[in-house]
Coordinates of C-alpha atoms and ligand atoms in Angstrom, one line a residue:
M974 CA 4.2 -34.8 -16.5
L975 CA 3.9 -38.5 -17.2
Y976 CA 3.5 -37.8 -20.9
K977 CA 6.5 -35.7 -20.9
N978 CA 8.5 -38.4 -19.3
I979 CA 7.4 -41.0 -21.8
L980 CA 8.3 -38.6 -24.6
W981 CA 11.7 -38.2 -23.2
A982 CA 12.2 -41.9 -22.9
A983 CA 11.1 -42.5 -26.5
L984 CA 13.5 -39.8 -27.7
T985 CA 16.4 -41.2 -25.8
L986 CA 15.7 -44.7 -27.1
F987 CA 15.6 -43.4 -30.6
C988 CA 19.0 -41.7 -30.3
I989 CA 20.6 -44.8 -28.8
T990 CA 19.3 -47.0 -31.6
L991 CA 20.7 -44.5 -34.1
I992 CA 24.1 -44.6 -32.4
F993 CA 24.1 -48.4 -32.3
S994 CA 23.1 -48.8 -35.9
F995 CA 26.0 -46.5 -36.7
L996 CA 28.5 -48.5 -34.5
F997 CA 27.6 -52.0 -35.6
N998 CA 26.6 -51.6 -39.1
T999 CA 29.7 -49.9 -40.4
P1000 CA 30.7 -52.9 -42.4
A1001 CA 27.6 -52.5 -44.5
K1002 CA 29.2 -49.4 -45.8
L1003 CA 31.9 -51.4 -47.4
E1004 CA 31.5 -53.0 -50.7
S1005 CA 30.8 -56.7 -50.5
M1006 CA 31.8 -59.5 -52.8
T1007 CA 30.8 -63.1 -53.3
I1008 CA 33.1 -66.0 -52.6
N1009 CA 33.5 -66.5 -56.4
Q1010 CA 34.8 -63.0 -56.8
L1011 CA 37.1 -63.4 -53.8
V1012 CA 38.5 -66.6 -55.2
T1013 CA 39.1 -64.9 -58.6
K1014 CA 40.8 -62.0 -56.8
I1015 CA 43.0 -64.4 -54.8
N1016 CA 44.0 -66.3 -57.9
S1017 CA 44.9 -63.1 -59.7
G1018 CA 47.1 -62.2 -56.7
E1019 CA 45.2 -59.0 -55.9
V1020 CA 44.4 -59.9 -52.2
Q1021 CA 46.7 -58.7 -49.5
K1022 CA 45.0 -59.9 -46.4
I1023 CA 41.9 -61.6 -45.2
S1024 CA 40.8 -61.4 -41.6
V1025 CA 38.1 -63.9 -40.6
Q1026 CA 35.6 -63.1 -37.9
E1027 CA 33.1 -65.9 -37.6
N1028 CA 31.4 -65.9 -41.0
N1029 CA 32.5 -62.4 -41.9
L1030 CA 35.5 -61.8 -44.0
N1031 CA 37.2 -58.5 -44.1
I1032 CA 39.4 -58.4 -47.2
E1033 CA 42.1 -55.9 -47.9
L1034 CA 43.2 -55.7 -51.5
K1035 CA 46.7 -54.9 -52.6
D1036 CA 45.5 -51.5 -53.9
G1037 CA 44.3 -50.7 -50.4
T1038 CA 40.6 -51.0 -50.9
K1039 CA 38.7 -52.9 -48.3
V1040 CA 35.9 -55.3 -49.1
V1041 CA 33.7 -57.6 -47.1
A1042 CA 32.4 -61.0 -47.9
K1043 CA 30.6 -63.8 -46.1
K1044 CA 31.5 -67.4 -46.0
E1045 CA 29.3 -70.4 -45.3
A1046 CA 28.8 -71.1 -41.7
E1047 CA 30.2 -74.3 -40.1
V1048 CA 32.8 -74.7 -42.8
S1049 CA 36.3 -73.4 -42.5
L1050 CA 37.4 -70.6 -44.8
S1051 CA 40.2 -72.6 -46.5
Q1052 CA 37.8 -75.4 -47.2
T1053 CA 35.3 -73.0 -48.7
L1054 CA 38.0 -71.4 -50.9
Y1055 CA 39.2 -74.7 -52.1
N1056 CA 35.7 -75.7 -52.9
Y1057 CA 35.6 -72.7 -55.1
G1058 CA 38.9 -73.6 -56.7
V1059 CA 41.4 -71.3 -55.2
K1060 CA 45.0 -71.9 -56.2
S1061 CA 46.8 -73.0 -53.1
S1062 CA 50.0 -71.3 -54.2
E1063 CA 48.2 -68.0 -54.4
L1064 CA 46.3 -68.6 -51.2
Q1065 CA 49.6 -69.0 -49.4
K1066 CA 50.6 -65.5 -50.4
V1067 CA 47.5 -64.0 -48.7
S1068 CA 48.0 -63.3 -45.1
M1069 CA 45.2 -64.8 -43.1
E1070 CA 44.0 -63.7 -39.8
I1071 CA 41.5 -65.4 -37.8
T1072 CA 40.1 -63.2 -35.0
D1073 CA 37.7 -64.4 -32.5
E1074 CA 34.6 -62.4 -32.3
S1075 CA 35.8 -59.7 -29.9
S1076 CA 34.1 -60.9 -26.8
S1077 CA 33.1 -57.6 -25.3
K1078 CA 31.8 -56.4 -28.5
F1079 CA 30.0 -59.6 -29.0
W1080 CA 28.3 -59.4 -25.6
M1081 CA 27.4 -55.8 -26.1
S1082 CA 25.9 -56.5 -29.4
I1083 CA 23.7 -59.1 -27.8
L1084 CA 23.1 -57.5 -24.4
I1085 CA 22.6 -53.9 -25.3
P1086 CA 19.7 -54.4 -27.7
T1087 CA 17.9 -56.6 -25.3
L1088 CA 18.9 -54.9 -22.0
L1089 CA 18.8 -51.3 -23.1
P1090 CA 15.0 -51.0 -23.4
L1091 CA 14.7 -52.8 -20.1
I1092 CA 17.1 -50.4 -18.5
I1093 CA 15.3 -47.5 -20.0
I1094 CA 11.9 -48.8 -18.9
I1095 CA 13.3 -49.3 -15.4
G1096 CA 14.8 -45.9 -15.5
V1097 CA 11.5 -44.3 -16.4
F1098 CA 9.7 -46.1 -13.7
W1099 CA 12.3 -45.1 -11.2
Y1100 CA 12.0 -41.5 -12.2
I1101 CA 8.2 -41.6 -12.0
S1102 CA 8.2 -43.2 -8.7
K1103 CA 10.8 -40.7 -7.4
Q1104 CA 8.4 -37.9 -8.5
A1105 CA 5.5 -39.6 -6.9
K1106 CA 7.5 -40.0 -3.7
A1107 CA 8.5 -36.4 -3.7
G1108 CA 4.8 -35.6 -4.1
A1109 CA 3.9 -37.9 -1.2
S1110 CA 6.5 -36.4 1.0
Q1111 CA 5.2 -33.0 0.1
A1112 CA 1.9 -34.2 1.4
F1113 CA 3.5 -35.5 4.5
S1114 CA 5.3 -32.2 5.1
F1115 CA 1.8 -30.7 5.4
G1116 CA 1.9 -32.4 8.7
K1117 CA 4.8 -30.2 9.6
S1118 CA 3.5 -27.1 11.1
N1119 CA 4.3 -23.6 10.1
L1120 CA 5.2 -23.1 13.7
K1121 CA 6.8 -19.7 14.1
L1122 CA 9.4 -19.0 16.7
F1123 CA 9.1 -15.6 18.1
G1124 CA 11.7 -13.7 19.9
S1125 CA 14.2 -12.7 17.4
F1126 CA 11.9 -9.9 16.4
K1127 CA 13.1 -6.5 15.7
D1128 CA 10.0 -5.0 17.1
R1129 CA 10.2 -6.7 20.4
V1130 CA 7.0 -6.2 22.4
T1131 CA 7.1 -6.0 26.2
F1132 CA 4.5 -5.5 28.8
K1133 CA 5.2 -1.8 28.7
D1134 CA 3.7 -1.7 25.2
V1135 CA 0.4 -3.0 26.5
A1136 CA -1.8 -0.5 28.2
G1137 CA -4.3 -1.4 30.8
L1138 CA -5.3 -5.1 31.0
K1139 CA -3.9 -5.2 34.6
E1140 CA -5.3 -8.6 35.6
A1141 CA -4.2 -10.3 32.4
K1142 CA -0.7 -8.9 32.7
Q1143 CA -0.5 -10.1 36.3
E1144 CA -1.6 -13.6 35.4
L1145 CA 0.9 -13.7 32.6
E1146 CA 3.7 -12.4 34.6
E1147 CA 3.1 -15.3 36.9
V1148 CA 3.5 -17.7 34.0
V1149 CA 6.7 -16.0 33.0
D1150 CA 7.9 -16.2 36.6
F1151 CA 7.1 -19.9 36.7
L1152 CA 9.0 -20.6 33.6
K1153 CA 12.0 -18.8 35.0
N1154 CA 12.0 -20.3 38.5
P1155 CA 10.0 -23.5 38.4
K1156 CA 11.7 -24.8 41.5
K1157 CA 10.0 -22.3 43.7
F1158 CA 6.6 -23.5 42.6
L1159 CA 7.4 -27.2 42.4
E1160 CA 8.9 -27.3 45.9
I1161 CA 5.7 -26.1 47.5
G1162 CA 3.8 -28.8 45.6
A1163 CA 2.1 -26.4 43.2
R1164 CA 0.9 -27.8 40.0
I1165 CA 2.2 -26.0 37.0
P1166 CA -0.5 -24.4 35.0
R1167 CA -0.7 -26.1 31.6
G1168 CA -2.9 -23.8 29.7
L1169 CA -4.0 -20.2 29.9
L1170 CA -6.9 -19.0 27.9
L1171 CA -7.1 -15.4 26.9
M1172 CA -10.6 -14.3 26.2
G1173 CA -11.8 -11.0 24.9
A1174 CA -13.4 -9.1 22.1
P1175 CA -11.5 -8.8 18.8
G1176 CA -8.8 -6.2 19.1
T1177 CA -8.5 -6.1 22.9
G1178 CA -4.9 -7.1 22.6
K1179 CA -4.8 -10.9 23.0
T1180 CA -2.1 -11.4 20.4
L1181 CA -0.3 -8.4 21.5
L1182 CA -0.2 -9.6 25.1
A1183 CA 1.1 -13.0 24.0
R1184 CA 3.8 -11.4 22.1
A1185 CA 4.7 -9.4 25.1
V1186 CA 5.0 -12.6 27.1
A1187 CA 7.4 -13.8 24.4
G1188 CA 9.4 -10.6 24.8
E1189 CA 9.5 -10.8 28.6
S1190 CA 10.0 -14.5 29.3
G1191 CA 13.2 -15.1 27.5
V1192 CA 12.1 -18.7 26.7
P1193 CA 11.3 -20.0 23.2
F1194 CA 7.9 -18.8 22.2
F1195 CA 6.1 -20.7 19.5
Y1196 CA 3.2 -19.1 17.7
I1197 CA 0.6 -20.8 15.6
S1198 CA -2.9 -19.8 14.5
A1199 CA -5.4 -22.6 15.1
S1200 CA -6.8 -22.2 11.6
E1201 CA -3.4 -23.3 10.3
F1202 CA -4.0 -26.7 12.0
V1203 CA -6.9 -27.3 9.9
E1204 CA -6.0 -28.2 6.4
M1205 CA -8.0 -29.8 3.7
F1206 CA -6.1 -33.0 4.0
V1207 CA -7.8 -35.4 6.3
G1208 CA -5.7 -36.4 9.3
V1209 CA -3.2 -33.7 8.7
G1210 CA -4.6 -31.3 11.4
A1211 CA -3.9 -33.9 14.0
A1212 CA -0.5 -34.7 12.6
R1213 CA 0.3 -31.1 12.6
T1214 CA -0.8 -30.7 16.2
R1215 CA 1.4 -33.6 17.3
D1216 CA 4.3 -31.9 15.5
V1217 CA 3.7 -28.6 17.1
F1218 CA 3.6 -30.0 20.6
Q1219 CA 6.7 -32.1 20.0
T1220 CA 8.6 -29.1 18.9
A1221 CA 7.5 -27.1 21.9
K1222 CA 8.4 -30.0 24.2
R1223 CA 11.8 -30.4 22.7
A1224 CA 12.5 -26.7 23.4
A1225 CA 11.1 -26.7 26.9
P1226 CA 11.0 -24.5 28.9
S1227 CA 8.9 -22.9 26.3
I1228 CA 5.6 -21.2 25.5
L1229 CA 3.2 -22.4 22.9
F1230 CA 0.7 -19.8 21.7
I1231 CA -2.3 -21.0 19.8
D1232 CA -4.2 -18.0 18.4
E1233 CA -7.8 -18.0 17.5
I1234 CA -8.3 -21.4 19.1
D1235 CA -12.1 -21.3 18.4
A1236 CA -11.2 -22.3 14.9
V1237 CA -10.7 -25.8 16.2
G1238 CA -12.0 -25.6 19.7
R1239 CA -15.7 -25.4 18.9
E1240 CA -18.0 -27.6 20.8
R1241 CA -17.8 -31.1 19.2
G1242 CA -20.7 -32.8 17.7
T1243 CA -22.8 -29.8 17.0
G1244 CA -21.9 -29.3 13.4
M1245 CA -23.4 -30.5 10.3
G1246 CA -21.8 -31.8 7.1
G1247 CA -18.3 -32.7 6.4
G1248 CA -15.1 -31.1 7.5
H1249 CA -16.0 -31.3 11.1
D1250 CA -14.4 -34.6 11.6
E1251 CA -11.1 -33.0 10.8
R1252 CA -11.6 -30.2 13.2
E1253 CA -12.7 -32.6 15.9
Q1254 CA -9.7 -34.8 15.3
T1255 CA -7.4 -31.8 15.7
L1256 CA -9.2 -30.7 18.9
N1257 CA -8.9 -34.2 20.3
Q1258 CA -5.2 -34.2 19.5
I1259 CA -4.7 -30.9 21.3
L1260 CA -6.5 -32.4 24.3
T1261 CA -4.4 -35.6 24.2
E1262 CA -1.2 -33.6 23.9
M1263 CA -2.1 -31.4 26.8
D1264 CA -2.9 -34.4 28.9
G1265 CA 0.4 -35.9 27.9
F1266 CA 2.5 -33.3 29.5
E1267 CA 4.4 -34.7 32.5
R1268 CA 3.9 -33.0 35.8
D1269 CA 7.0 -31.0 35.6
S1270 CA 7.1 -30.5 31.8
R1271 CA 7.8 -26.9 31.3
V1272 CA 5.6 -26.1 28.3
I1273 CA 2.8 -23.6 28.9
V1274 CA 0.1 -23.4 26.3
I1275 CA -1.5 -20.0 25.9
A1276 CA -4.5 -19.8 23.7
A1277 CA -6.6 -16.9 22.6
T1278 CA -10.2 -16.6 21.5
N1279 CA -12.9 -14.1 21.1
R1280 CA -15.6 -16.8 21.3
P1281 CA -15.2 -18.4 24.7
D1282 CA -18.9 -19.2 24.6
I1283 CA -18.5 -21.7 21.9
L1284 CA -15.5 -23.5 23.1
D1285 CA -15.7 -27.2 23.8
R1286 CA -16.1 -27.8 27.5
A1287 CA -13.3 -30.4 27.5
L1288 CA -10.9 -27.6 26.7
L1289 CA -11.9 -25.7 29.8
R1290 CA -11.5 -28.7 32.1
P1291 CA -8.8 -28.4 34.9
G1292 CA -5.5 -29.6 33.7
R1293 CA -6.0 -28.0 30.3
F1294 CA -6.8 -24.4 29.9
D1295 CA -7.6 -24.1 33.5
R1296 CA -6.6 -20.5 33.8
R1297 CA -8.8 -18.1 32.0
V1298 CA -8.1 -14.4 31.7
V1299 CA -10.8 -12.0 30.4
L1300 CA -9.6 -9.0 28.4
D1301 CA -12.2 -6.3 28.7
L1302 CA -12.7 -3.4 26.3
P1303 CA -10.6 -0.6 27.7
D1304 CA -12.2 1.9 30.1
L1305 CA -11.6 5.6 29.9
N1306 CA -8.1 5.6 31.6
D1307 CA -7.0 2.6 29.6
R1308 CA -8.1 4.2 26.4
E1309 CA -6.1 7.2 27.2
A1310 CA -3.0 5.0 28.0
I1311 CA -3.5 3.1 24.7
L1312 CA -3.8 6.4 22.8
K1313 CA -0.6 7.5 24.4
I1314 CA 1.2 4.4 23.3
H1315 CA 0.1 4.8 19.8
A1316 CA 0.8 8.5 19.7
K1317 CA 4.4 7.9 20.5
E1318 CA 5.9 8.0 17.1
K1319 CA 3.4 10.6 15.8
P1320 CA 4.2 14.3 16.2
L1321 CA 1.2 15.8 17.9
E1322 CA 0.3 19.5 18.3
K1323 CA 0.9 20.7 21.9
S1324 CA -2.8 21.3 22.3
V1325 CA -3.8 17.8 21.6
D1326 CA -5.7 16.3 24.6
L1327 CA -5.8 12.6 24.4
R1328 CA -8.1 12.4 27.4
K1329 CA -10.8 14.2 25.4
I1330 CA -10.3 11.7 22.6
A1331 CA -10.6 8.9 25.2
V1332 CA -13.9 10.4 26.4
R1333 CA -15.3 10.3 22.8
T1334 CA -14.4 6.7 22.2
P1335 CA -16.3 4.5 24.5
G1336 CA -16.6 1.0 23.2
F1337 CA -13.4 1.3 21.1
S1338 CA -11.0 -1.6 21.4
G1339 CA -7.3 -1.3 21.6
A1340 CA -7.1 -2.1 17.9
D1341 CA -9.7 0.6 17.1
L1342 CA -7.7 3.2 19.0
A1343 CA -4.5 2.2 17.2
N1344 CA -6.3 2.5 14.0
L1345 CA -7.7 5.9 15.0
M1346 CA -4.3 7.3 15.6
N1347 CA -3.1 6.0 12.3
E1348 CA -6.1 7.5 10.5
A1349 CA -5.4 10.8 12.2
A1350 CA -1.8 10.8 11.0
I1351 CA -3.0 9.9 7.5
L1352 CA -5.5 12.7 7.5
A1353 CA -2.8 15.2 8.6
A1354 CA -0.4 13.9 6.0
R1355 CA -3.1 14.3 3.3
T1356 CA -3.4 17.9 4.1
N1357 CA 0.4 18.3 4.0
K1358 CA 0.7 19.0 7.6
K1359 CA 3.7 17.9 9.6
I1360 CA 1.9 17.4 12.9
V1361 CA -1.4 15.9 13.9
S1362 CA -4.0 18.2 15.4
Q1363 CA -6.9 17.4 17.8
D1364 CA -9.4 18.0 14.9
D1365 CA -7.6 15.4 12.8
I1366 CA -8.2 12.9 15.6
Y1367 CA -11.8 13.9 16.1
L1368 CA -12.6 13.6 12.4
S1369 CA -10.9 10.2 12.4
I1370 CA -13.2 9.0 15.2
E1371 CA -16.2 9.3 13.0
K1372 CA -14.3 7.8 10.1
V1373 CA -13.5 4.8 12.3
I1374 CA -17.0 4.4 13.5
L1375 CA -19.0 5.3 10.5
G1376 CA -16.7 5.0 7.5
P1377 CA -15.3 7.9 5.4
E1378 CA -17.3 11.1 4.8
K1379 CA -19.3 11.3 1.6
R1380 CA -18.9 14.9 0.9
S1381 CA -18.9 14.3 -2.8
R1382 CA -22.3 12.7 -2.7
L1383 CA -24.7 15.1 -4.3
I1384 CA -27.9 15.5 -2.4
S1385 CA -30.8 17.6 -3.4
K1386 CA -31.9 20.6 -1.4
K1387 CA -35.0 18.7 -0.3
E1388 CA -33.0 15.7 0.8
K1389 CA -30.7 17.8 2.8
E1390 CA -33.6 19.4 4.5
I1391 CA -35.2 16.1 5.4
T1392 CA -31.9 14.8 6.8
A1393 CA -31.4 18.0 8.8
Y1394 CA -34.9 17.7 10.4
H1395 CA -34.3 14.0 11.0
E1396 CA -31.1 14.5 12.8
A1397 CA -32.5 17.6 14.6
G1398 CA -35.3 15.3 15.9
H1399 CA -32.8 12.8 17.4
A1400 CA -30.7 15.6 18.8
L1401 CA -33.6 17.5 20.3
L1402 CA -34.9 14.4 22.1
A1403 CA -31.4 13.5 23.4
A1404 CA -31.1 17.0 24.8
S1405 CA -34.5 17.0 26.3
L1406 CA -34.6 13.6 28.0
K1407 CA -32.8 13.6 31.3
N1408 CA -32.0 9.9 31.0
S1409 CA -30.4 10.2 27.6
D1410 CA -26.7 10.7 27.1
P1411 CA -25.9 14.3 26.0
V1412 CA -25.3 15.1 22.4
H1413 CA -21.7 15.5 21.4
K1414 CA -22.1 16.2 17.7
V1415 CA -24.7 16.3 15.0
S1416 CA -23.9 16.0 11.4
I1417 CA -25.8 15.7 8.1
I1418 CA -22.7 14.6 6.1
G1419 CA -23.3 11.1 5.0
R1420 CA -20.8 8.5 6.0
G1421 CA -20.6 4.9 5.0
R1422 CA -24.2 3.8 4.9
V1423 CA -25.8 6.6 7.0
G1424 CA -27.1 9.9 5.7
G1425 CA -26.2 11.7 8.9
F1426 CA -25.6 11.1 12.6
T1427 CA -26.2 12.3 16.0
M1428 CA -23.4 11.3 18.4
K1429 CA -24.3 11.1 22.0
L1430 CA -21.9 10.0 24.6
P1431 CA -22.3 9.0 28.2
L1432 CA -20.9 11.3 30.9
E1433 CA -19.1 8.5 32.5
E1434 CA -18.3 4.9 31.8
N1435 CA -21.2 2.7 32.6
H1436 CA -21.4 -1.0 32.7
L1437 CA -25.0 -1.3 33.5
T1438 CA -28.0 0.3 31.7
T1439 CA -31.2 0.9 33.5
K1440 CA -34.7 0.6 32.2
S1441 CA -35.2 4.4 32.1
Q1442 CA -32.0 4.8 30.0
F1443 CA -33.3 2.2 27.6
L1444 CA -36.6 3.9 27.4
A1445 CA -34.8 7.2 26.7
D1446 CA -32.7 5.6 24.0
L1447 CA -35.9 4.2 22.5
T1448 CA -37.5 7.6 22.4
V1449 CA -34.4 9.2 20.9
L1450 CA -34.5 6.6 18.2
M1451 CA -38.0 7.7 17.3
G1452 CA -36.9 11.3 17.0
G1453 CA -36.0 11.1 13.3
Y1454 CA -39.2 9.5 12.3
V1455 CA -41.4 11.9 14.4
A1456 CA -39.6 15.0 13.1
E1457 CA -40.0 13.9 9.5
K1458 CA -43.7 13.3 10.0
E1459 CA -44.2 16.5 11.9
I1460 CA -42.6 18.7 9.3
F1461 CA -43.1 16.9 6.0
G1462 CA -46.2 14.8 6.8
E1463 CA -44.6 11.6 5.8
M1464 CA -41.6 9.5 6.6
S1465 CA -38.6 8.6 4.4
T1466 CA -36.6 5.5 4.1
G1467 CA -34.0 7.3 6.2
A1468 CA -36.0 6.5 9.3
S1469 CA -36.5 2.8 8.6
S1470 CA -33.2 1.7 10.1
D1471 CA -34.0 3.7 13.3
L1472 CA -37.3 1.9 13.5
K1473 CA -35.7 -1.5 13.0
E1474 CA -33.2 -0.8 15.8
A1475 CA -35.9 0.5 18.1
T1476 CA -38.0 -2.6 17.5
K1477 CA -35.0 -4.8 18.3
L1478 CA -34.2 -2.9 21.4
A1479 CA -37.8 -3.0 22.6
R1480 CA -37.9 -6.8 22.0
S1481 CA -34.8 -7.4 24.0
L1482 CA -36.1 -5.3 26.8
V1483 CA -39.0 -7.8 27.0
T1484 CA -37.3 -11.1 26.1
Q1485 CA -33.7 -10.7 27.4
F1486 CA -33.7 -8.1 30.2
G1487 CA -36.9 -9.0 31.8
M1488 CA -37.9 -5.3 31.9
S1489 CA -41.5 -5.8 31.1
E1490 CA -43.8 -5.6 34.1
K1491 CA -46.4 -7.8 32.6
M1492 CA -44.1 -10.6 31.4
G1493 CA -42.2 -10.6 34.6
P1494 CA -38.5 -11.1 35.4
M1495 CA -37.7 -13.9 33.1
T1496 CA -36.1 -14.4 29.7
F1497 CA -37.6 -15.9 26.6
G1498 CA -36.1 -17.7 23.7
D1499 CA -32.9 -19.6 23.5
T1500 CA -30.5 -18.2 21.0
Q1501 CA -28.9 -21.0 19.1
E1502 CA -25.8 -20.6 17.2
M1503 CA -25.1 -22.2 13.9
V1504 CA -21.6 -23.6 14.0
F1505 CA -21.1 -23.2 10.3
L1506 CA -21.6 -19.5 10.1
G1507 CA -20.4 -18.7 13.6
K1508 CA -23.3 -16.2 13.9
E1509 CA -26.5 -16.2 15.8
I1510 CA -29.0 -17.1 13.2
S1511 CA -31.8 -18.8 14.9
T1512 CA -33.6 -18.2 18.1
E1513 CA -35.4 -21.2 19.4
K1514 CA -38.8 -20.4 20.6
N1515 CA -39.1 -22.1 23.9
Y1516 CA -42.5 -20.6 24.8
S1517 CA -46.0 -21.0 23.6
E1518 CA -47.9 -19.1 20.9
K1519 CA -49.9 -17.3 23.6
I1520 CA -46.7 -16.0 25.3
A1521 CA -45.4 -15.0 21.9
A1522 CA -48.5 -12.9 21.3
E1523 CA -48.1 -11.3 24.8
I1524 CA -44.4 -10.5 24.0
D1525 CA -45.4 -8.9 20.8
S1526 CA -48.0 -6.7 22.5
E1527 CA -45.5 -5.7 25.2
V1528 CA -43.0 -4.7 22.6
K1529 CA -45.7 -2.6 20.9
I1530 CA -46.5 -1.0 24.2
F1531 CA -42.8 0.1 24.7
I1532 CA -42.6 1.4 21.1
D1533 CA -45.9 3.3 21.4
L1534 CA -44.7 4.8 24.7
A1535 CA -41.5 6.0 23.0
H1536 CA -43.4 7.3 20.0
K1537 CA -45.9 9.3 22.1
T1538 CA -43.1 10.8 24.2
A1539 CA -41.2 11.8 21.1
Q1540 CA -44.3 13.3 19.6
K1541 CA -45.1 15.3 22.7
I1542 CA -41.6 16.7 23.0
I1543 CA -41.1 17.5 19.4
G1544 CA -44.6 18.9 19.1
S1545 CA -44.1 21.3 22.0
R1546 CA -40.6 22.3 20.9
K1547 CA -41.0 22.8 17.2
K1548 CA -39.2 26.1 17.3
V1549 CA -36.1 24.5 18.7
L1550 CA -36.3 21.8 16.1
D1551 CA -36.5 24.4 13.4
A1552 CA -33.5 26.2 14.8
I1553 CA -31.4 23.0 15.0
A1554 CA -32.4 21.9 11.5
N1555 CA -31.6 25.4 10.0
A1556 CA -28.2 25.4 11.7
L1557 CA -27.5 21.9 10.3
T1558 CA -28.6 22.9 6.8
E1559 CA -26.3 25.8 6.9
K1560 CA -23.2 24.3 8.7
E1561 CA -23.8 20.6 8.1
T1562 CA -22.0 19.7 11.3
L1563 CA -22.6 21.0 14.8
E1564 CA -20.1 20.4 17.6
Q1565 CA -21.3 20.2 21.2
E1566 CA -20.7 23.9 21.9
D1567 CA -22.5 25.0 18.7
F1568 CA -25.4 22.8 19.6
N1569 CA -25.6 24.1 23.2
A1570 CA -25.6 27.6 21.9
I1571 CA -28.7 26.9 19.8
L1572 CA -30.5 25.5 22.8
K1573 CA -29.7 28.4 25.0
P1574 CA -32.2 31.0 23.8
F1575 CA -34.9 28.4 24.4
N1576 CA -33.8 27.9 28.0
L1577 CA -32.9 24.4 27.3
K1578 CA -29.8 22.9 28.8
Q1579 CA -28.4 19.4 28.3
V1580 CA -27.9 17.4 31.4
G1581 CA -24.4 17.4 32.7
V1582 CA -23.0 19.9 30.2
Ligands
ADP910 P1 -6.7 -9.4 19.3 O1 -7.2 -9.4 20.7 O2 -7.8 -9.5 18.3 O3 -5.6 -10.5 19.1 P2 -4.5 -7.7 18.9 O4 -3.6 -8.1 20.0 O5 -4.1 -8.3 17.6 O6 -6.0 -8.0 19.2 O7 -4.5 -6.2 18.9 C1 -4.4 -5.4 17.7 C2 -3.7 -4.1 17.9 O8 -4.4 -3.3 18.7 C3 -2.3 -4.3 18.5 O9 -1.3 -4.7 17.6 C4 -2.1 -3.0 19.2 O10 -1.5 -2.1 18.3 C5 -3.5 -2.5 19.5 N1 -3.8 -2.8 20.9 C6 -4.8 -3.6 21.4 N2 -4.8 -3.6 22.7 C7 -3.9 -2.8 23.1 C8 -3.4 -2.4 24.4 N3 -4.0 -2.8 25.6 N4 -2.4 -1.6 24.5 C9 -1.8 -1.1 23.4 N5 -2.1 -1.4 22.2 C10 -3.2 -2.3 22.0
MG911 MG1 -5.5 -11.8 17.6
ZN912 ZN1 -32.0 8.4 12.4

């Protein structure tokens, strides 16, 4: 850029020099003569006119040609001519004109060559500094937030578009009410809530709920994601925060929504390395701004996070985000309601029962359910159907959980048989153990990273899990391994992830849930979180080596118990196992009814179904 400027300046300078040499040196083009020649010409009466300009003589001959000559300086022209022997009679015939050096031209001829380069240099500097300033102000404008004003949206969201989340909605309705009629609250001496923190797993509808508030409240609603606060420029995060709060205050009554606040709100002083200062400065600025609200300032800050556990305690202090609303994963009824909302624009077959879909989707978040309905519609469209069927939705559940089917993956006959027995093992155990959830579906079609799956679902929503349920789960996990060993005499890699999961489960029974008789009702290990990665990556061992060994042996006892139980059941029900595996090899996927039909001849019945 700089080089380009200099080049331009040089080019301009060159052009100007050219023009000037043209303007001022025109006389050079004329023929010049000496004073002797001039005197001769005058004496012979050839000269018409001489105009004198300083020492330059412009001579016009009678035949019209123009010539130039120079006289001595300091001596007058007539004197010079006389000195050279001009005839005075002839000289009188020549018209003489003495012109002053034209003053403007004179000054220009002096000033321009000296000043022009100066002007150009100043010009170049001015230009460069202007560019630099523009750059700098660009840097400053980073401090200006990309604050978005919601409200003028086409797709206005209201509380009606949010299913479930009753408590959260109530809490937020109160906020809306407060912004609409602050007097009612202020008169009774109530302090206005400053901050409201929405906490919940990803996809539980935090952002959606905030947008609904925007749609309902009728006050300006500003939205910013906390990660936008943090820029690579030091100090800008804080500047931006200031700007955001100022904008919101100017528009009061207003709502300021800070999404994903954990991006800046992590506990201070825990991080390592650079970059944290910036985050901390931003967080400090948020705290300062929130404290700076006057008692009756009508700006309410709503923040959302899915990591409340890592938030700085200062954020949760009264007077800041003193109201906290937890958004739970939807329960059965809520799931049905969410499905209904997202089924609205999709033509469904009359027979579609969303309740059944809700039953099959425990643990799904609102976002998962929205995604599910979308996948179902895509699936229907792909098969050129105009309406979505129940099966489309069922198939999409597995797609959402496990990834797309891998029907195209070629598997050998042997591999298919191993997978069939493996899944049959899981399914048989799930059906046999009364504390296990019943089997909903078994399949040996690979999906994502799994070769097959056995889907079992609880009969009703449960928020607690008992020890016997855990033990049953542990046993079912062993099913694949045991079945493979029983039939083929060896295990495959297919069982390794089951074993890994079983080990993890058994370990948490001992260390987290206090479910080991021997270790007693206490927990072991302090799970530390690395702020950098935002993931649990280290568990601090806060117990002795001796305890560690005891924990290991307890874990082994749980695993052994599950293994023995699995062996016992599979060993005594080998015929059932064969039947399930054969059906799987043949049909690849068994729905609950098919599965129950296989069990029936053996007088086996799943609990609850
Ligand atoms: P997050 O909690 O991660 O901010 P979002 O609010 O972005 O989740 O939710 C993502 C999407 O999931 C929403 O746009 C909406 O379609 C759907 N969704 C989530 N919860 C609900 C709900 N309670 N009712 C209806 N739709 C929901
Ligand atoms: Mg969100
Ligand atoms: Zn398995």
